């Protein structure tokens, strides 16, 4: 069955970005002129997933407000004849059918995903982390959806990282398949030390999950950091070959964790350089700036 629903967990505390995230959710931090989470939604919609469930928590009202229509703002722009800005404002409130569920307490990504159970109604679904931005030039979801059609299994997006960065991610043990871009995942470890990592293949924030994940999550005890880890549930599904086991699509493009300060700055620069309205002025300035460092 084809994938039609996306779940976007956005209820984390964003501690790595304090104090900016004291009152503002990290998913709402602007990347050039749009909040990070809007890029994530646009990616879901581009892959044909226009039913989006956002998992939100305390302090996350601004996410709901952002995707609502603002009639007085629209009327004001209309009156001024500012069609370009009007289109941009309307776009964010017209993107998809958006639903919300509250996590209550941020008890981990696995716990956040478990909140989607009644919304996805027994179907396979995509998960896109709300602070994980993939450049539109290299979206990975279409390949993941194809891999799901082929294998009828859980599909992860895996990216090679330097081994001294693997402790920041879930790491995958893998075996080759007949497709050089797809691997069979035989095990997963959440945030391992480099010496314990089974590979330098890191799990990034895109998943296609089988509905069976919910019963596995229900039995998953808190893991690293006292949180219910999605990685721990997926490890069980990989090892016990539950619901077709777990496969990984190798991602080789540009991706940013906007919840990390350095990656956030890189995302803004890269996206601005690529934009026709900003790149031609920004690029020569950047070159001059770096030459003078
Ligand atoms: P992160 O681990 O990056 O989020 O989770 P965090 O806990 O906010 O990060 P810190 O505090 O800076 O280390 C990845 C995604 O999962 C969501 C986050 O909002 C983010 O989009 N998440 C995480 C939840 O929805 N609920 C949780 O309990 C934890």
CSV table of C-alpha atoms and ligand atoms in Angstrom, one decimal:
chain,number,residue,atom,x,y,z
A,1,UNK,CA,0.0,0.0,0.0
A,2,UNK,CA,1.4,3.4,-0.8
A,3,UNK,CA,2.5,5.9,1.9
A,4,UNK,CA,0.1,8.8,2.3
A,5,UNK,CA,0.8,10.1,5.8
A,6,UNK,CA,3.7,11.9,7.3
A,7,UNK,CA,4.5,12.3,11.0
A,8,UNK,CA,6.7,15.3,12.1
A,9,UNK,CA,7.9,15.0,15.7
A,10,UNK,CA,8.5,18.6,17.0
A,11,UNK,CA,8.1,18.3,20.7
A,12,UNK,CA,11.8,18.1,21.8
A,13,UNK,CA,13.2,20.6,24.3
A,14,UNK,CA,15.9,22.0,22.0
A,15,UNK,CA,18.5,22.2,24.8
A,16,UNK,CA,21.4,22.5,22.3
A,17,UNK,CA,20.0,25.8,21.1
A,18,UNK,CA,19.3,27.5,24.5
A,19,UNK,CA,18.7,30.3,25.3
A,20,UNK,CA,17.1,30.9,21.9
A,21,UNK,CA,14.8,28.0,22.4
A,22,UNK,CA,13.6,29.0,25.9
A,23,UNK,CA,10.3,30.2,24.5
A,24,UNK,CA,10.7,29.6,20.8
A,25,UNK,CA,10.6,26.0,19.4
A,26,UNK,CA,13.8,25.2,17.6
A,27,UNK,CA,11.7,24.0,14.6
A,28,UNK,CA,10.6,27.7,14.3
A,29,UNK,CA,14.1,29.1,14.0
A,30,UNK,CA,14.2,30.9,10.6
A,31,UNK,CA,16.4,29.4,7.9
A,32,UNK,CA,16.7,32.6,5.7
A,33,UNK,CA,13.0,33.6,5.6
A,34,UNK,CA,11.1,30.4,6.5
A,35,UNK,CA,11.1,28.4,9.7
A,36,UNK,CA,13.0,25.1,9.5
A,37,UNK,CA,9.8,23.1,9.9
A,38,UNK,CA,8.2,24.6,6.8
A,39,UNK,CA,11.0,23.2,4.6
A,40,UNK,CA,10.3,19.8,6.2
A,41,UNK,CA,6.6,20.1,5.4
A,42,UNK,CA,7.4,21.1,1.8
A,43,UNK,CA,9.5,18.0,1.5
A,44,UNK,CA,6.7,15.8,2.7
A,45,UNK,CA,4.2,17.4,0.3
A,46,UNK,CA,6.7,17.1,-2.6
A,47,UNK,CA,6.8,13.4,-1.9
A,48,UNK,CA,3.0,13.2,-2.1
A,49,UNK,CA,2.4,13.1,1.6
A,50,UNK,CA,-0.1,15.9,2.2
A,51,UNK,CA,-1.6,14.4,5.4
A,52,UNK,CA,0.8,15.6,8.1
A,53,UNK,CA,0.6,14.9,11.8
A,54,UNK,CA,2.8,17.1,13.9
A,55,UNK,CA,3.7,16.0,17.4
A,56,UNK,CA,4.0,19.1,19.5
A,57,UNK,CA,4.5,20.0,23.1
A,58,UNK,CA,4.9,22.8,25.6
A,59,UNK,CA,5.7,26.2,24.0
A,60,UNK,CA,4.8,25.0,20.5
A,61,UNK,CA,1.8,27.2,19.8
A,62,UNK,CA,3.8,29.2,17.3
A,63,UNK,CA,4.1,26.1,15.1
A,64,UNK,CA,0.3,25.9,14.9
A,65,UNK,CA,0.0,29.7,14.3
A,66,UNK,CA,2.6,29.6,11.5
A,67,UNK,CA,0.5,27.1,9.5
A,68,UNK,CA,-2.8,28.9,10.1
A,69,UNK,CA,-4.2,31.5,7.8
A,70,UNK,CA,-3.9,35.2,9.0
A,71,UNK,CA,-6.8,37.0,7.3
A,72,UNK,CA,-5.9,40.5,8.5
A,73,UNK,CA,-2.3,40.1,7.3
A,74,UNK,CA,-3.5,38.8,3.9
A,75,UNK,CA,-6.0,41.7,3.6
A,76,UNK,CA,-3.2,44.1,4.4
A,77,UNK,CA,-0.8,42.7,1.7
A,78,UNK,CA,-3.7,42.6,-0.8
A,79,UNK,CA,-4.5,46.2,-0.2
A,80,UNK,CA,-0.9,47.2,-0.7
A,81,UNK,CA,-0.8,45.1,-3.9
A,82,UNK,CA,2.2,43.1,-2.5
A,83,UNK,CA,1.3,39.9,-4.4
A,84,UNK,CA,4.7,38.2,-3.9
A,85,UNK,CA,4.5,38.4,-0.1
A,86,UNK,CA,0.9,37.5,-0.1
A,87,UNK,CA,1.6,34.3,-2.1
A,88,UNK,CA,4.4,33.4,0.4
A,89,UNK,CA,2.1,34.0,3.4
A,90,UNK,CA,-0.8,32.0,1.9
A,91,UNK,CA,1.6,29.2,0.9
A,92,UNK,CA,2.5,28.2,4.4
A,93,UNK,CA,-1.2,28.0,5.5
A,94,UNK,CA,-2.2,26.1,2.4
A,95,UNK,CA,0.5,23.4,2.2
A,96,UNK,CA,-1.1,20.3,3.5
A,97,UNK,CA,-3.8,18.8,5.8
A,98,UNK,CA,-2.1,19.4,9.1
A,99,UNK,CA,-3.1,17.6,12.3
A,100,UNK,CA,-1.7,18.0,15.8
A,101,UNK,CA,-1.2,15.7,18.7
A,102,UNK,CA,0.5,16.7,22.0
A,103,UNK,CA,3.3,14.7,23.5
A,104,UNK,CA,2.7,16.0,27.0
A,105,UNK,CA,6.2,15.2,28.2
A,106,UNK,CA,9.2,15.0,26.0
A,107,UNK,CA,10.1,11.4,26.8
A,108,UNK,CA,12.1,10.7,23.7
A,109,UNK,CA,11.6,10.3,19.9
A,110,UNK,CA,10.2,6.8,20.3
A,111,UNK,CA,7.6,8.2,22.7
A,112,UNK,CA,6.8,11.0,20.3
A,113,UNK,CA,6.3,8.6,17.4
A,114,UNK,CA,4.0,6.4,19.5
A,115,UNK,CA,1.6,9.3,19.8
A,116,UNK,CA,0.8,8.9,16.0
A,117,UNK,CA,-0.8,5.5,16.5
A,118,UNK,CA,-4.4,6.3,16.2
A,119,UNK,CA,-3.8,8.8,13.3
A,120,UNK,CA,-2.0,6.5,11.0
A,121,UNK,CA,-4.7,3.8,11.4
A,122,UNK,CA,-2.6,0.7,10.8
A,123,UNK,CA,-0.8,2.0,7.6
A,124,UNK,CA,2.9,2.4,7.0
A,125,UNK,CA,3.9,6.1,7.3
A,126,UNK,CA,6.8,8.4,6.9
A,127,UNK,CA,8.5,10.2,9.8
A,128,UNK,CA,10.4,13.5,9.1
A,129,UNK,CA,12.2,15.1,12.1
A,130,UNK,CA,11.1,18.7,12.4
A,131,UNK,CA,14.6,20.0,12.8
A,132,UNK,CA,16.3,17.9,10.2
A,133,UNK,CA,16.5,19.8,6.9
A,134,UNK,CA,17.3,18.0,3.6
A,135,UNK,CA,18.2,20.2,0.6
A,136,UNK,CA,15.5,20.2,-2.0
A,137,UNK,CA,18.1,19.4,-4.7
A,138,UNK,CA,18.5,15.9,-3.2
A,139,UNK,CA,15.3,14.8,-1.4
A,140,UNK,CA,15.6,11.2,-0.2
A,141,UNK,CA,12.0,10.4,0.6
A,142,UNK,CA,11.1,9.3,-3.0
A,143,UNK,CA,13.9,6.7,-2.9
A,144,UNK,CA,12.7,5.5,0.5
A,145,UNK,CA,9.1,5.1,-0.7
A,146,UNK,CA,10.3,3.0,-3.6
A,147,UNK,CA,12.5,0.9,-1.3
A,148,UNK,CA,9.4,0.4,0.9
A,149,UNK,CA,7.4,-0.7,-2.2
A,150,UNK,CA,10.1,-3.2,-3.1
A,151,UNK,CA,10.9,-4.6,0.4
A,152,UNK,CA,7.7,-4.0,2.4
A,153,UNK,CA,9.9,-3.2,5.4
A,154,UNK,CA,11.0,-0.4,7.7
A,155,UNK,CA,13.2,2.0,5.7
A,156,UNK,CA,15.8,4.3,7.2
A,157,UNK,CA,17.9,7.0,5.6
A,158,UNK,CA,21.6,6.4,6.3
A,159,UNK,CA,24.5,8.8,5.7
A,160,UNK,CA,28.2,8.3,6.0
A,161,UNK,CA,29.7,10.5,8.7
A,162,UNK,CA,33.3,10.8,10.0
A,163,UNK,CA,33.7,8.1,12.6
A,164,UNK,CA,34.5,10.7,15.3
A,165,UNK,CA,31.0,12.1,14.8
A,166,UNK,CA,29.1,8.8,15.0
A,167,UNK,CA,28.4,9.3,18.8
A,168,UNK,CA,25.9,12.0,17.8
A,169,UNK,CA,23.7,9.6,15.8
A,170,UNK,CA,22.2,6.1,15.7
A,171,UNK,CA,24.7,3.9,13.9
A,172,UNK,CA,23.8,0.9,11.7
A,173,UNK,CA,25.3,-2.5,11.1
A,174,UNK,CA,24.5,-3.4,7.5
A,175,UNK,CA,24.8,-6.0,4.8
A,176,UNK,CA,24.8,-5.4,1.0
A,177,UNK,CA,21.8,-6.0,-1.2
A,178,UNK,CA,21.6,-6.3,-5.0
A,179,UNK,CA,21.1,-2.5,-5.1
A,180,UNK,CA,24.2,-0.4,-4.3
A,181,UNK,CA,22.0,2.3,-2.8
A,182,UNK,CA,20.1,0.0,-0.4
A,183,UNK,CA,21.5,-2.0,2.5
A,184,UNK,CA,19.9,-4.5,4.9
A,185,UNK,CA,20.2,-3.2,8.4
A,186,UNK,CA,21.1,-6.0,10.8
A,187,UNK,CA,21.5,-3.9,14.0
A,188,UNK,CA,21.4,-0.4,15.4
A,189,UNK,CA,23.1,1.3,18.3
A,190,UNK,CA,22.0,4.8,19.6
A,191,UNK,CA,24.9,7.3,19.9
A,192,UNK,CA,27.7,4.7,20.2
A,193,UNK,CA,31.3,5.7,21.1
A,194,UNK,CA,33.4,5.4,17.9
A,195,UNK,CA,35.1,2.2,19.1
A,196,UNK,CA,31.7,0.5,19.6
A,197,UNK,CA,30.1,1.7,16.4
A,198,UNK,CA,29.2,-1.0,13.9
A,199,UNK,CA,29.9,1.3,10.9
A,200,UNK,CA,30.1,5.0,10.1
A,201,UNK,CA,26.6,4.9,8.7
A,202,UNK,CA,24.4,7.3,10.7
A,203,UNK,CA,20.6,7.3,10.9
A,204,UNK,CA,19.3,10.7,9.8
A,205,UNK,CA,15.8,12.1,10.3
A,206,UNK,CA,13.7,10.4,7.7
A,207,UNK,CA,12.0,7.0,8.2
A,208,UNK,CA,9.3,4.9,6.7
A,209,UNK,CA,7.8,2.9,9.5
A,210,UNK,CA,5.6,-0.1,9.6
A,211,UNK,CA,2.5,0.1,11.8
A,212,UNK,CA,4.0,-2.8,13.9
A,213,UNK,CA,6.5,-0.2,15.3
A,214,UNK,CA,3.8,0.8,17.8
A,215,UNK,CA,3.6,-2.5,19.6
A,216,UNK,CA,7.4,-2.7,19.7
A,217,UNK,CA,7.5,0.8,21.1
A,218,UNK,CA,5.0,-0.1,23.8
A,219,UNK,CA,7.5,-2.6,25.1
A,220,UNK,CA,10.6,-0.5,24.7
A,221,UNK,CA,12.1,0.6,28.0
A,222,UNK,CA,13.8,4.0,28.4
A,223,UNK,CA,17.3,3.8,26.9
A,224,UNK,CA,20.1,6.4,26.4
A,225,UNK,CA,19.4,9.6,28.3
A,226,UNK,CA,16.4,8.0,30.1
A,227,UNK,CA,14.3,8.5,26.8
A,228,UNK,CA,12.3,6.0,24.9
A,229,UNK,CA,14.5,5.7,21.8
A,230,UNK,CA,13.1,5.0,18.4
A,231,UNK,CA,16.5,3.4,17.6
A,232,UNK,CA,16.0,0.8,20.3
A,233,UNK,CA,12.6,-0.2,18.8
A,234,UNK,CA,14.1,-0.4,15.3
A,235,UNK,CA,17.0,-2.4,16.6
A,236,UNK,CA,14.5,-5.1,17.8
A,237,UNK,CA,12.7,-5.0,14.4
A,238,UNK,CA,16.0,-5.4,12.6
A,239,UNK,CA,17.3,-8.3,14.7
A,240,UNK,CA,14.0,-10.1,14.9
A,241,UNK,CA,13.0,-9.4,11.3
A,242,UNK,CA,9.7,-7.9,12.5
A,243,UNK,CA,7.4,-6.7,9.7
A,244,UNK,CA,9.9,-7.4,6.9
A,245,UNK,CA,13.0,-6.2,8.9
A,246,UNK,CA,14.8,-3.0,8.3
A,247,UNK,CA,16.6,-1.6,5.2
A,248,UNK,CA,18.6,1.6,4.7
A,249,UNK,CA,18.7,3.9,1.7
A,250,UNK,CA,22.1,5.5,1.4
A,251,UNK,CA,21.8,9.3,1.3
A,252,UNK,CA,24.7,11.2,-0.3
A,253,UNK,CA,23.3,14.8,-0.4
A,254,UNK,CA,23.2,17.9,1.7
A,255,UNK,CA,21.4,17.7,5.1
A,256,UNK,CA,21.5,19.9,8.1
A,257,UNK,CA,20.5,19.4,11.8
A,258,UNK,CA,19.1,22.8,12.5
A,259,UNK,CA,18.9,22.0,16.2
A,260,UNK,CA,22.8,22.2,16.2
A,261,UNK,CA,24.2,25.7,16.1
A,262,UNK,CA,27.0,25.1,13.6
A,263,UNK,CA,24.8,23.1,11.2
A,264,UNK,CA,22.1,25.8,11.5
A,265,UNK,CA,24.5,28.5,10.3
A,266,UNK,CA,25.7,26.2,7.5
A,267,UNK,CA,22.1,25.6,6.4
A,268,UNK,CA,21.4,29.4,6.2
A,269,UNK,CA,24.5,30.1,4.2
A,270,UNK,CA,24.1,27.2,1.8
A,271,UNK,CA,20.5,27.9,1.1
A,272,UNK,CA,21.0,31.7,0.7
A,273,UNK,CA,23.9,31.1,-1.7
A,274,UNK,CA,21.7,29.0,-3.9
A,275,UNK,CA,18.8,31.4,-3.9
A,276,UNK,CA,18.6,33.6,-7.0
A,277,UNK,CA,17.4,36.6,-5.0
A,278,UNK,CA,20.3,36.4,-2.4
A,279,UNK,CA,23.1,34.3,-3.9
A,280,UNK,CA,24.5,36.8,-6.5
A,281,UNK,CA,25.1,39.4,-3.7
A,282,UNK,CA,26.0,37.1,-0.9
A,283,UNK,CA,28.5,34.9,-2.7
A,284,UNK,CA,31.1,37.6,-3.6
A,285,UNK,CA,30.7,39.0,-0.1
A,286,UNK,CA,31.3,35.6,1.5
A,287,UNK,CA,34.4,35.1,-0.7
A,288,UNK,CA,35.8,38.4,0.4
A,289,UNK,CA,34.9,37.8,4.0
A,290,UNK,CA,36.6,34.3,4.1
A,291,UNK,CA,39.7,35.6,2.2
A,292,UNK,CA,40.1,38.2,5.0
A,293,UNK,CA,39.9,35.7,7.8
B,1,LIG,P1,16.4,15.8,19.1
B,1,LIG,O1,17.1,14.8,20.0
B,1,LIG,O2,17.2,16.5,18.1
B,1,LIG,O3,15.5,16.9,19.9
B,1,LIG,O4,15.1,15.0,18.5
B,1,LIG,P2,15.7,17.5,21.3
B,1,LIG,O5,15.6,16.5,22.4
B,1,LIG,O6,14.9,18.7,21.4
B,1,LIG,O7,17.3,18.0,21.2
B,1,LIG,P3,18.2,18.7,22.3
B,1,LIG,O8,17.4,18.9,23.5
B,1,LIG,O9,18.7,19.9,21.6
B,1,LIG,O10,19.4,17.7,22.4
B,1,LIG,C1,14.9,15.0,17.1
B,1,LIG,C2,13.5,15.4,16.8
B,1,LIG,O11,12.5,14.7,17.6
B,1,LIG,C3,11.7,15.6,18.3
B,1,LIG,C4,12.4,16.9,18.3
B,1,LIG,O12,11.5,18.0,18.4
B,1,LIG,C5,13.2,16.8,17.0
B,1,LIG,O13,12.4,17.3,15.9
B,1,LIG,N1,11.4,15.0,19.7
B,1,LIG,C6,12.5,14.7,20.5
B,1,LIG,C7,10.2,15.0,20.1
B,1,LIG,O14,9.2,15.3,19.4
B,1,LIG,N2,9.9,14.5,21.4
B,1,LIG,C8,10.9,14.1,22.2
B,1,LIG,O15,10.6,13.7,23.4
B,1,LIG,C9,12.2,14.2,21.8
